[in-house]
PDB file of C-alpha atoms in Angstrom:
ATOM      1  CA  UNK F   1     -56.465  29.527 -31.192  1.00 66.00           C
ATOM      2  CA  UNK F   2     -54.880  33.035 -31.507  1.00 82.00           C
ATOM      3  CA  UNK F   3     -56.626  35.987 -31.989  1.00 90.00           C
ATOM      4  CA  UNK F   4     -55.752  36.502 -35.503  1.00 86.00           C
ATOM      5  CA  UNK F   5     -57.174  33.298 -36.249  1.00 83.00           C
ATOM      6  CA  UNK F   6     -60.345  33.770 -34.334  1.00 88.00           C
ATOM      7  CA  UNK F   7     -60.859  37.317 -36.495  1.00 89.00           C
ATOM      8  CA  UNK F   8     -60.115  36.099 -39.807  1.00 83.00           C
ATOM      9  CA  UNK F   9     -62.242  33.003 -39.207  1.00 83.00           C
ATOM     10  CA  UNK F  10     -65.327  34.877 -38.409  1.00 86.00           C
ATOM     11  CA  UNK F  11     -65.045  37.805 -40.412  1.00 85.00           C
ATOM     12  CA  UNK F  12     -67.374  36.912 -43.117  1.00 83.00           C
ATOM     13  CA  UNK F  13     -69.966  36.302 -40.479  1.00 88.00           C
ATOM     14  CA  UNK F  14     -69.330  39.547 -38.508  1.00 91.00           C
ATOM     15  CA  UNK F  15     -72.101  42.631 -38.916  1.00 93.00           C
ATOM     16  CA  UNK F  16     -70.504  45.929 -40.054  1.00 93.00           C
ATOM     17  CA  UNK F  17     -69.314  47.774 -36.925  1.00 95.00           C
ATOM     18  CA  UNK F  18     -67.765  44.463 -36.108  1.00 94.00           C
ATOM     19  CA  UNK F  19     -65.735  44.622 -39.187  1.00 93.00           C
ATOM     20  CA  UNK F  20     -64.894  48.143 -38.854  1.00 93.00           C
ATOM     21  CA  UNK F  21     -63.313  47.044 -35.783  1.00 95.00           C
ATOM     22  CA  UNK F  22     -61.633  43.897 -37.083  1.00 92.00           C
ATOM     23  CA  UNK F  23     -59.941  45.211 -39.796  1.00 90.00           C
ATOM     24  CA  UNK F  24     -58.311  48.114 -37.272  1.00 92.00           C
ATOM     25  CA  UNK F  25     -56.790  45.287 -34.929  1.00 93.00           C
ATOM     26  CA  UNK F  26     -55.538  43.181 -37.894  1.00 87.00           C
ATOM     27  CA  UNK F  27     -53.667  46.059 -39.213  1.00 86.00           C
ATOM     28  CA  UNK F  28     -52.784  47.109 -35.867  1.00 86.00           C
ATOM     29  CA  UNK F  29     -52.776  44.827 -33.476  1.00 88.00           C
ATOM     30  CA  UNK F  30     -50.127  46.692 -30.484  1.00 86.00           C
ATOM     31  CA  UNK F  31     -52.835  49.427 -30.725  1.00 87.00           C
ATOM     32  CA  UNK F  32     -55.495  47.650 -28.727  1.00 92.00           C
ATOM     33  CA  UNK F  33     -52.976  46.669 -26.294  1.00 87.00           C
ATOM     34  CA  UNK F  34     -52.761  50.138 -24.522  1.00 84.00           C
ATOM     35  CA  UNK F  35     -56.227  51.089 -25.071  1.00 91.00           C
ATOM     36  CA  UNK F  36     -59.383  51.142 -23.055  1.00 94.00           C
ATOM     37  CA  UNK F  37     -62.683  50.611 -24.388  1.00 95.00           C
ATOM     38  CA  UNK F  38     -63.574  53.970 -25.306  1.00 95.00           C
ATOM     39  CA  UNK F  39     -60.305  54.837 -26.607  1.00 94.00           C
ATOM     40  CA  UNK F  40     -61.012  51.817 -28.740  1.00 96.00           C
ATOM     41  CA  UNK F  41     -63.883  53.007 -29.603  1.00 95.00           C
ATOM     42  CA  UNK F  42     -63.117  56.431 -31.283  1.00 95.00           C
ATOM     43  CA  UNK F  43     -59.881  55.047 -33.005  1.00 94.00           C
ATOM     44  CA  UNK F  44     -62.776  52.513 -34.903  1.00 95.00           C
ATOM     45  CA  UNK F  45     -65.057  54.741 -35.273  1.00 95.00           C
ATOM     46  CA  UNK F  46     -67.522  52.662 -33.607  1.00 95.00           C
ATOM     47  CA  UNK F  47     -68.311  53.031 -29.361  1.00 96.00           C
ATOM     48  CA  UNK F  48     -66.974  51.389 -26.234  1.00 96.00           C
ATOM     49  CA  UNK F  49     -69.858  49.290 -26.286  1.00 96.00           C
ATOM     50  CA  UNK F  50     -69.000  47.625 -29.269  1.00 96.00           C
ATOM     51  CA  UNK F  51     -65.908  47.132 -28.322  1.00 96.00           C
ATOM     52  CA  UNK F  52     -66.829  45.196 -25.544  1.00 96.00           C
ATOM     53  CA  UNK F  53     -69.446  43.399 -27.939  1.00 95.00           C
ATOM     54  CA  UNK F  54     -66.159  42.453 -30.315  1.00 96.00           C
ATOM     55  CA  UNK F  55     -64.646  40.733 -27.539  1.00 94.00           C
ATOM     56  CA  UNK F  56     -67.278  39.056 -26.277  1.00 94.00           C
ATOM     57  CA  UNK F  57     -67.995  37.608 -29.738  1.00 94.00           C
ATOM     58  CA  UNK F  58     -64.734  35.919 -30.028  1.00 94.00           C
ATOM     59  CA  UNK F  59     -65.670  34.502 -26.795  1.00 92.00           C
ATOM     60  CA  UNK F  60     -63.803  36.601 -24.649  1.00 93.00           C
ATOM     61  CA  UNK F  61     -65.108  37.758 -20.910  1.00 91.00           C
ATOM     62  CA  UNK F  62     -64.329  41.409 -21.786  1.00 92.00           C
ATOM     63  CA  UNK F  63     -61.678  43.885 -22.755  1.00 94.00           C
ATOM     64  CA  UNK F  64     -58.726  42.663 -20.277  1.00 90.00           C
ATOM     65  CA  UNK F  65     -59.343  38.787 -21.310  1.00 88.00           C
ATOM     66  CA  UNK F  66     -58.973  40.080 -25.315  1.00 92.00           C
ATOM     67  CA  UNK F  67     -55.856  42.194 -24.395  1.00 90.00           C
ATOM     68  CA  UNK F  68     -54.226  39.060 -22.339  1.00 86.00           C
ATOM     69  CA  UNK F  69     -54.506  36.812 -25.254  1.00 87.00           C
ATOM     70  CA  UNK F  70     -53.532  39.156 -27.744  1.00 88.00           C
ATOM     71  CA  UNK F  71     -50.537  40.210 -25.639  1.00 85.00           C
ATOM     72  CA  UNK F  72     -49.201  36.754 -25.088  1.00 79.00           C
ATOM     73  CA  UNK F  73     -49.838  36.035 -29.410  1.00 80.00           C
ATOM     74  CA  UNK F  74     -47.739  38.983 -30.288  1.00 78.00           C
ATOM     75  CA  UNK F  75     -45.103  38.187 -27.870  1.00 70.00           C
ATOM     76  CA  UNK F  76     -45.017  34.532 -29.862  1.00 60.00           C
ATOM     77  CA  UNK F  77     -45.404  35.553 -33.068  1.00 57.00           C
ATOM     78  CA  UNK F  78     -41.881  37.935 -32.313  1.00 52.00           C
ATOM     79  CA  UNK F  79     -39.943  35.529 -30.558  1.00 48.00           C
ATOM     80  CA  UNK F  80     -38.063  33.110 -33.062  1.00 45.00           C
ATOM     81  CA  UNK F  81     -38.347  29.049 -32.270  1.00 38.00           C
ATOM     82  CA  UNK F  82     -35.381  27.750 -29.636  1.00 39.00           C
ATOM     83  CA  UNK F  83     -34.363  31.202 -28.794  1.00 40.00           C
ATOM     84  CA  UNK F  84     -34.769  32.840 -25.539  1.00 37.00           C
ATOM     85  CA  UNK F  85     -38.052  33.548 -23.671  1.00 40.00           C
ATOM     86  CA  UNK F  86     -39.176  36.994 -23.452  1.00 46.00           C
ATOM     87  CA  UNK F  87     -42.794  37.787 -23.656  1.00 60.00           C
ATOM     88  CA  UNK F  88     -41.524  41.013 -25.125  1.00 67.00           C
ATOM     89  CA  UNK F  89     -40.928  41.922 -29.094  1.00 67.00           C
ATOM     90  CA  UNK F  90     -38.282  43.986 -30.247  1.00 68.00           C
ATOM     91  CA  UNK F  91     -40.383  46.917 -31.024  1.00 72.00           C
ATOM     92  CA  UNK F  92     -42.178  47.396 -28.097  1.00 72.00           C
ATOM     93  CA  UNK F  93     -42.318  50.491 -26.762  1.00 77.00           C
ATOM     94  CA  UNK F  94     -42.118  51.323 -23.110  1.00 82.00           C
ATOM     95  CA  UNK F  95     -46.219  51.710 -22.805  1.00 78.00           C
ATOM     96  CA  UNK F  96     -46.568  48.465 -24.609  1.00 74.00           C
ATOM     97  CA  UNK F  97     -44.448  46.853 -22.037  1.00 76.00           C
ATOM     98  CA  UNK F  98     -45.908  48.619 -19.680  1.00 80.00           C
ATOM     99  CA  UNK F  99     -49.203  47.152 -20.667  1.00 73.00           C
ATOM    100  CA  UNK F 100     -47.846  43.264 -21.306  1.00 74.00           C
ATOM    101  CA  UNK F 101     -46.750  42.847 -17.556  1.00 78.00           C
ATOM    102  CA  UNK F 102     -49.415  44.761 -15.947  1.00 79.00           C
ATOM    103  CA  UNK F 103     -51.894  41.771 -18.035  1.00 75.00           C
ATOM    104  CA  UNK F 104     -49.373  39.083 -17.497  1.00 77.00           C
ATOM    105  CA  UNK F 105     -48.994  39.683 -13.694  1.00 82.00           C
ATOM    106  CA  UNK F 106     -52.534  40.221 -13.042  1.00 82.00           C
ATOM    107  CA  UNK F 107     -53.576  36.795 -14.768  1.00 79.00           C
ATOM    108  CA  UNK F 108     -50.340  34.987 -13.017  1.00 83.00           C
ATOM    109  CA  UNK F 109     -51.695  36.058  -9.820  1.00 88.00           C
ATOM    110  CA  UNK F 110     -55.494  34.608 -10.859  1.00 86.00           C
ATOM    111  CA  UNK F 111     -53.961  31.668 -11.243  1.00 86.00           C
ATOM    112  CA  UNK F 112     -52.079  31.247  -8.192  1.00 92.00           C
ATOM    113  CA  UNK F 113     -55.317  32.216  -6.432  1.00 90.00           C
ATOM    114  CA  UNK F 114     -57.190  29.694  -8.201  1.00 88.00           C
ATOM    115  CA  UNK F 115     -55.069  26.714  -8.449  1.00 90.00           C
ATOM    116  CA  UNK F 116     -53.197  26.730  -5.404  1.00 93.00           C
ATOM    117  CA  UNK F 117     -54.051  23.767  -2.970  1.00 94.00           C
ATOM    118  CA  UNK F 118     -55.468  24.733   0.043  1.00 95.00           C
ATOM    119  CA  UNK F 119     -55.180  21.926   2.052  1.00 96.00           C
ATOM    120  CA  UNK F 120     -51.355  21.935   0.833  1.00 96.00           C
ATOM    121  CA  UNK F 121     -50.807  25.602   2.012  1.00 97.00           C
ATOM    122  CA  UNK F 122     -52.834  24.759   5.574  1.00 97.00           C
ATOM    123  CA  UNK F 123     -50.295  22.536   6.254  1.00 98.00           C
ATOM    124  CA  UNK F 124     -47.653  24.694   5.359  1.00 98.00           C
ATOM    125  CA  UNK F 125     -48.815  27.519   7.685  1.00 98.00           C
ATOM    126  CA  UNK F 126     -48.716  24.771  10.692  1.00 98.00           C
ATOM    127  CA  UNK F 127     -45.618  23.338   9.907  1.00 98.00           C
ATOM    128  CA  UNK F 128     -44.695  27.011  10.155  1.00 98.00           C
ATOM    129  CA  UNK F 129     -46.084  27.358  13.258  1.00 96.00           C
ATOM    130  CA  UNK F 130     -44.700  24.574  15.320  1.00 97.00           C
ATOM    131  CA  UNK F 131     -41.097  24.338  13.752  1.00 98.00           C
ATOM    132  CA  UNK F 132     -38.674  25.298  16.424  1.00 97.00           C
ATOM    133  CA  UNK F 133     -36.610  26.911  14.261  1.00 98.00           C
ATOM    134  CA  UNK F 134     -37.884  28.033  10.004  1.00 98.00           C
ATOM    135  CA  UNK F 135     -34.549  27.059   7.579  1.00 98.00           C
ATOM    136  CA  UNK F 136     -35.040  29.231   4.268  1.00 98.00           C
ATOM    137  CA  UNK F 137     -33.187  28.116   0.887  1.00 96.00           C
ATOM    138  CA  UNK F 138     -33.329  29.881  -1.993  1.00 94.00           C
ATOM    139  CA  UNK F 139     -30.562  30.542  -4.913  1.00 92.00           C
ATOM    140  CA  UNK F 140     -29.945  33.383  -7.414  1.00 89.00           C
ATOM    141  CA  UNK F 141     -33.617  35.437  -8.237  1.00 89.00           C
ATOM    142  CA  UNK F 142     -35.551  32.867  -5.840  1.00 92.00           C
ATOM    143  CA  UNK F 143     -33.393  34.430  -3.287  1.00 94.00           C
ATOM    144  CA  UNK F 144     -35.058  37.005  -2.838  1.00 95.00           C
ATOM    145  CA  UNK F 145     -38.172  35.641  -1.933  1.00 96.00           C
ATOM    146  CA  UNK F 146     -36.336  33.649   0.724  1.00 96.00           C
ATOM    147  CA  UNK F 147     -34.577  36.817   1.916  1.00 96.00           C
ATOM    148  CA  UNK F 148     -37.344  38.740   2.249  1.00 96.00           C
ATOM    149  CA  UNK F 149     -39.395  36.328   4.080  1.00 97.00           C
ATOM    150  CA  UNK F 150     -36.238  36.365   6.282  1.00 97.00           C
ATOM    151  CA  UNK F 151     -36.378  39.508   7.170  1.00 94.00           C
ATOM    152  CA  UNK F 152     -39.820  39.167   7.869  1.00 93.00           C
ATOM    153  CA  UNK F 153     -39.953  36.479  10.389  1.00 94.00           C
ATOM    154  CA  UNK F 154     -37.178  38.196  12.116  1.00 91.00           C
ATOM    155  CA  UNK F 155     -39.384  41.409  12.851  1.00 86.00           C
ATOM    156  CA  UNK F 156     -41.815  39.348  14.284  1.00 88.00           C
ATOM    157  CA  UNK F 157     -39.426  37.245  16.702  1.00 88.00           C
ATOM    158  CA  UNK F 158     -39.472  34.112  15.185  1.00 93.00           C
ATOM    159  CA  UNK F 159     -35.962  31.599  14.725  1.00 96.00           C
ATOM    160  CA  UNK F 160     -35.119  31.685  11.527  1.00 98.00           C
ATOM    161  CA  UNK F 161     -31.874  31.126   9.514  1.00 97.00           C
ATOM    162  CA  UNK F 162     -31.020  32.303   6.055  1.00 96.00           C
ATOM    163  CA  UNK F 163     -27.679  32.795   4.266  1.00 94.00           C
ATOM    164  CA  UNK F 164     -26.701  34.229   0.849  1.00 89.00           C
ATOM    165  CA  UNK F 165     -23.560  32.187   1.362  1.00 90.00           C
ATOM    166  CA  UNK F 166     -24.431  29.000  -0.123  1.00 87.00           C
ATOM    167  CA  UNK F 167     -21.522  26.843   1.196  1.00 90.00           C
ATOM    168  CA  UNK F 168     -22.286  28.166   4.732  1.00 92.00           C
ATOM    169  CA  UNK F 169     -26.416  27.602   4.091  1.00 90.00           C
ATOM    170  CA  UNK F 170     -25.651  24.223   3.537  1.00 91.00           C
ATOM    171  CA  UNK F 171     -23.050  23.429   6.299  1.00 93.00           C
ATOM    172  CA  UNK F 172     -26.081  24.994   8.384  1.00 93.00           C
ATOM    173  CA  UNK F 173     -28.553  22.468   7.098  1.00 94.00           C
ATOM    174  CA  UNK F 174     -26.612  19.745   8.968  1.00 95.00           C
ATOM    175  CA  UNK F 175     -28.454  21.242  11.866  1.00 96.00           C
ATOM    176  CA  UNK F 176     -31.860  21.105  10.937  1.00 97.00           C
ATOM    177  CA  UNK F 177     -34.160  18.635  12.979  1.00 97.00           C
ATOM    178  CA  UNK F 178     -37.816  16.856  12.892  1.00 97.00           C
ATOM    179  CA  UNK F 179     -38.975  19.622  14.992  1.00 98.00           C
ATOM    180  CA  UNK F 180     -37.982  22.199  12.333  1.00 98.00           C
ATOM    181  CA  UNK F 181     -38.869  23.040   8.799  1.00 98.00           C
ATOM    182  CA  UNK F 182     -37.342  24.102   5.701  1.00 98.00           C
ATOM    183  CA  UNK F 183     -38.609  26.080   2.903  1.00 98.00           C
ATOM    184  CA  UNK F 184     -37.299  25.765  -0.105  1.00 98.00           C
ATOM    185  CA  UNK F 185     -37.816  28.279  -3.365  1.00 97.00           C
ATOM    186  CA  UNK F 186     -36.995  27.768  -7.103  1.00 95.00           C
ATOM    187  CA  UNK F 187     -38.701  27.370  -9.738  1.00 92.00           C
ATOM    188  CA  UNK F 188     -36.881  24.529 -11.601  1.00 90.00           C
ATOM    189  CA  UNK F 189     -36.808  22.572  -8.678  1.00 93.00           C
ATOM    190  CA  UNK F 190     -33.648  21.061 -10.051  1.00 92.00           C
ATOM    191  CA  UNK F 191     -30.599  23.961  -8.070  1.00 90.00           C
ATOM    192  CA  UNK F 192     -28.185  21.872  -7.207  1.00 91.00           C
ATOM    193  CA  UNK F 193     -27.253  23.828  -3.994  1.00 90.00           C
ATOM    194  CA  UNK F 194     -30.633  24.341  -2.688  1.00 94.00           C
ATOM    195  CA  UNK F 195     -31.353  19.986  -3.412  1.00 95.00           C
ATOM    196  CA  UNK F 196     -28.094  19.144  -1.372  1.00 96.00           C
ATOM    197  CA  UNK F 197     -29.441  21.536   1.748  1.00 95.00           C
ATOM    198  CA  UNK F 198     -32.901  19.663   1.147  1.00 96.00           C
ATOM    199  CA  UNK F 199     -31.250  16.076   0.792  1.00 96.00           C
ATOM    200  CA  UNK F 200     -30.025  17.153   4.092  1.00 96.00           C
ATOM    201  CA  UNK F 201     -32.775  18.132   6.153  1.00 97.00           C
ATOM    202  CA  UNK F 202     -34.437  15.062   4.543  1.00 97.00           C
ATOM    203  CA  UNK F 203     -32.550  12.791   6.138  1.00 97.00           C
ATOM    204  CA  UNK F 204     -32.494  14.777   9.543  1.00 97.00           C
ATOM    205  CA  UNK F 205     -36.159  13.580   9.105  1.00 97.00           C
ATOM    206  CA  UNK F 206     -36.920  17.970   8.564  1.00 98.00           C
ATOM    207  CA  UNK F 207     -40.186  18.599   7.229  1.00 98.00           C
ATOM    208  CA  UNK F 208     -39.779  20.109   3.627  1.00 98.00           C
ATOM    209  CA  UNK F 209     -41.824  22.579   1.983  1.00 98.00           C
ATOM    210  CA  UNK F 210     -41.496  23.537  -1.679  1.00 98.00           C
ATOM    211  CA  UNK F 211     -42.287  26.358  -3.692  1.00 97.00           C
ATOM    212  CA  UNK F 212     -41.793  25.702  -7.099  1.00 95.00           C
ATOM    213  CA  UNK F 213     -44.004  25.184 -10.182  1.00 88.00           C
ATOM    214  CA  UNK F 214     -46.268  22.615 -11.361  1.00 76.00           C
ATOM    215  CA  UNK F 215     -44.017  20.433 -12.644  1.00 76.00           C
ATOM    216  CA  UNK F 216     -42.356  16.974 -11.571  1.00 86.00           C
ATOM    217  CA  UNK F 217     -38.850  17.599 -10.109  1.00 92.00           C
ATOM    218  CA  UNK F 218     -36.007  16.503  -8.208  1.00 95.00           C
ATOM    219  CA  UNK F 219     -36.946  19.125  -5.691  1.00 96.00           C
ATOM    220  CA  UNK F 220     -41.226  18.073  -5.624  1.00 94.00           C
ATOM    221  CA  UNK F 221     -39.623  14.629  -4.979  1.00 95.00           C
ATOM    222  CA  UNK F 222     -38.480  15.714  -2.182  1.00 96.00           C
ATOM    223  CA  UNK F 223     -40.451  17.427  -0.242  1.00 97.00           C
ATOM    224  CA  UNK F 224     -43.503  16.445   2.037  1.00 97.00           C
ATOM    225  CA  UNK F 225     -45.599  19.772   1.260  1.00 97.00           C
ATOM    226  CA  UNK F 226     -45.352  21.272  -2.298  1.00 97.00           C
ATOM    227  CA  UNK F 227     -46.799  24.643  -3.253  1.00 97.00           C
ATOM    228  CA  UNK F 228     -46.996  24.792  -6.879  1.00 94.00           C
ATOM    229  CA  UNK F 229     -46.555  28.002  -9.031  1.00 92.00           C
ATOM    230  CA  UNK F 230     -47.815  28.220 -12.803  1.00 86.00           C
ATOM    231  CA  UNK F 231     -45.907  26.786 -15.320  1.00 80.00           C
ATOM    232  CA  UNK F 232     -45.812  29.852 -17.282  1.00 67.00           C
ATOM    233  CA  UNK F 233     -42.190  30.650 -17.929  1.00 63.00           C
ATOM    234  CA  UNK F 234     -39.412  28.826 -19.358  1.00 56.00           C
ATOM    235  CA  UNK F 235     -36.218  28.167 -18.114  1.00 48.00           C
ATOM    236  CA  UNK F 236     -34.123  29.714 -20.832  1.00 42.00           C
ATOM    237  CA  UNK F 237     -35.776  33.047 -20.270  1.00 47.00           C
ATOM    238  CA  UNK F 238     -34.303  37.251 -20.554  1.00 49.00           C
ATOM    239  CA  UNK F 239     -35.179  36.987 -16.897  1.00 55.00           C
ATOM    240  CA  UNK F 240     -37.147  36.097 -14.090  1.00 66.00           C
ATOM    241  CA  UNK F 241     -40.513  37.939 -13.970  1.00 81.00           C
ATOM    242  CA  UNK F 242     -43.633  35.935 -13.387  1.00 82.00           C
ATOM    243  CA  UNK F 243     -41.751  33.270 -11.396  1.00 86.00           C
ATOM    244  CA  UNK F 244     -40.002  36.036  -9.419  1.00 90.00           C
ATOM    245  CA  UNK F 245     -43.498  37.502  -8.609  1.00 92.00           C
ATOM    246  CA  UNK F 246     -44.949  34.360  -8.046  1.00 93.00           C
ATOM    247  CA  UNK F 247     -42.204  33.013  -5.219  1.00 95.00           C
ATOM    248  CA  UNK F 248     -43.096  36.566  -3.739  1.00 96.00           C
ATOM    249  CA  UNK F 249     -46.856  36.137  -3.393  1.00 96.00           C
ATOM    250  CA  UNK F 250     -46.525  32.650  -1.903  1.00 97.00           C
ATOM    251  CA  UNK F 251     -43.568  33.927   0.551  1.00 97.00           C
ATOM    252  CA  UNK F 252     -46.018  37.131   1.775  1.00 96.00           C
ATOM    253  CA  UNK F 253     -48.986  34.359   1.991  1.00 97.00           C
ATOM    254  CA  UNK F 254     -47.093  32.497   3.979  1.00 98.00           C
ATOM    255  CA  UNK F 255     -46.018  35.113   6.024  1.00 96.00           C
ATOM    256  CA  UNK F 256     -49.130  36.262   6.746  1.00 95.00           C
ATOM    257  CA  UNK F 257     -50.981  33.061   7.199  1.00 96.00           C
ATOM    258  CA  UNK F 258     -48.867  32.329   9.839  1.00 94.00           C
ATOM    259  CA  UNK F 259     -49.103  35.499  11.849  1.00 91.00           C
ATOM    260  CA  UNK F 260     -52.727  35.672  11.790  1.00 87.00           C
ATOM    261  CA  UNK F 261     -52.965  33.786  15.569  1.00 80.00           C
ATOM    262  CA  UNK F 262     -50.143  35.933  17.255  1.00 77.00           C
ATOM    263  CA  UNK F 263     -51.950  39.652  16.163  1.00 71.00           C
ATOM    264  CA  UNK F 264     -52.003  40.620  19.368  1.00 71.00           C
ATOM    265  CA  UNK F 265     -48.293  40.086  20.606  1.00 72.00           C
ATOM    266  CA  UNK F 266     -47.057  40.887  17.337  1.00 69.00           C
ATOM    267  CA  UNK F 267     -47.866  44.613  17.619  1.00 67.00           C
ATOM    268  CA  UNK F 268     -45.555  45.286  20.640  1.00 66.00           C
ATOM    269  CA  UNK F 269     -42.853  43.108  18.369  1.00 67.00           C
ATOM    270  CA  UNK F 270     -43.332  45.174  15.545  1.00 66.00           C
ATOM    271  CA  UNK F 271     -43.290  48.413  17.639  1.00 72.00           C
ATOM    272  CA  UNK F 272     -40.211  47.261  19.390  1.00 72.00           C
ATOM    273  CA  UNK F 273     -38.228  46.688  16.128  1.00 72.00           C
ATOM    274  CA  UNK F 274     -39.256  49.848  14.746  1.00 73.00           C
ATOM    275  CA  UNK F 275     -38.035  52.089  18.055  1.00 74.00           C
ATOM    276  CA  UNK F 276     -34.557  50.085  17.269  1.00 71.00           C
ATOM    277  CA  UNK F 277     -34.713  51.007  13.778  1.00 73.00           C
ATOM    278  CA  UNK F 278     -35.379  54.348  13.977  1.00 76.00           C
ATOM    279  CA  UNK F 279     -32.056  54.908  16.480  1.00 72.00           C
ATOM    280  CA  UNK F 280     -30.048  54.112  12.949  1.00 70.00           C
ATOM    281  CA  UNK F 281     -32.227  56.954  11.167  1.00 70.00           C
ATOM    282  CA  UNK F 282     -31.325  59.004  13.931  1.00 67.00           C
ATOM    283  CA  UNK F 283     -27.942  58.944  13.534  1.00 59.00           C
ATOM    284  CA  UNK F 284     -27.679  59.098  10.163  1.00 57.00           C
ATOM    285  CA  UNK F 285     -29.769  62.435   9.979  1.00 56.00           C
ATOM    286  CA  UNK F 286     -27.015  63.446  12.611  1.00 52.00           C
ATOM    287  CA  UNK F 287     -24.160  62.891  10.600  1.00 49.00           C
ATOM    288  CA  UNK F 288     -25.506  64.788   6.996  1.00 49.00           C
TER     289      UNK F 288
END
């Protein structure tokens, strides 16, 4: 049930400061969007406290729970049936935006946290580990979590092969073996480029891992470890946010998960790359 809903159907039971502050978010709803508690407070003419109290009434956990749910409403209630997905209206204003991601990315995150499969990422993280060579495939936005994970892996030494050139990505697929892996991101799980380069490695007998969401695909079908991402964004969307975000988080866990045993040879690595790196800076200072 929305918020509205959850107001209007206890409004004849709330006390008087409750009202006070009901009838300001019906009229106003954007306003306790960008608001904290005591902001709140002084617009209703009541206190932080029973702001807090409000939310907490409609069964809320607190302020940032309300403001979630009342963010994701709005952005509904704005967005006509069959049309794009945005979970921004047309009169938002910068802050309000502002305010709608910052709750949206915070709770897409929770959930990763909460409902990713742990024995699913373990196995992941060794598959990382003893692949002779890491294959990354990702197309359009989940390119860039592919990319940067790329670029990662590189810094620390590790063989790794990624290629914004789809045609040559796949032609380099043909090479992948048992004692590889390949990680694949998108969200749809259904990019035809990125399924032939997995079709591929599947038969080379390559382990596959997915990153993709929740949802049954050609791509989940596929592969022998899946890491699943909320389903919280439809395909038919202004643009990729949340799934974006989310390929990023799992690309930086995995990352990180698998560095954890080489910490001590990694630091020369990592110093090594940056001496390298810092020739370029050198000459380009030399040349303003």
């Amino acid at each position: 049930m929305n918020v509205r809903d959850l107001v209007l159907g206890s409004y004849d039971k709330f006390k008087k400061t409750s009202k006070k502050i009901a009838s300001v978010l019906l009229k106003n709803p954007e306003l306790f969007l960008t608001k904290n508690a005591q902001e709140l407070g002084e617009i209703t003419e009541t206190s932080a406290a029973s702001i807090i109290r409000f939310c907490k009434l409609l069964n809320f956990k607190g302020l940032k729970d309300f403001q979630l749910q009342l963010a994701q409403d709005l952005a509904i209630k704005n967005q006509p049936k069959d049309e794009v997905d945005t979970f921004v209206a047309q009169n938002d204003s910068p802050e309000i935006i502002m305010q709608k991601l910052n709750l949206g990315l915070t709770d897409n995150f929770d959930k990763i946290a909460s409902q990713l499969d742990h024995q699913a990422l373990k196995q992941a993280v060794n598959l990382i580990n003893s692949a002779q060579a890491i294959y990354l495939e990702g197309v359009a936005a989940s390119s860039f979590a592919a990319k940067d994970l790329f670029y990662k892996f590189i810094r620390v030494g590790r063989r790794v092969y990624y290629n914004d050139d789809l045609h040559l990505a796949l032609e380099r697929s043909v090479y992948a073996s048992k004692d590889d892996v390949m990680i694949c991101f998108s969200y749809s799980g259904k990019t035809t480029e990125l399924l032939l380069a997995a079709e591929q490695a599947k038969q080379n007998g390559t382990p596959i891992i997915a990153v993709t969401r929740n949802t049954k695909s050609p791509l989940s079908e596929l592969a022998d470890v899946i890491l699943a991402l909320p389903d919280n964004e439809q395909l038919l969307r202004v643009g990729a946010v949340y799934s974006l975000f989310s390929e990023m988080f799992i690309s930086s866990l995995l990352y990180l998960s698998s560095i954890v045993p080489e910490f001590d040879q990694i630091d020369q690595k990592m110093k090594n790359t940056q001496q390298i790196t810092e020739k370029l800076k050198e000459g380009s200072d030399d040349g303003d």
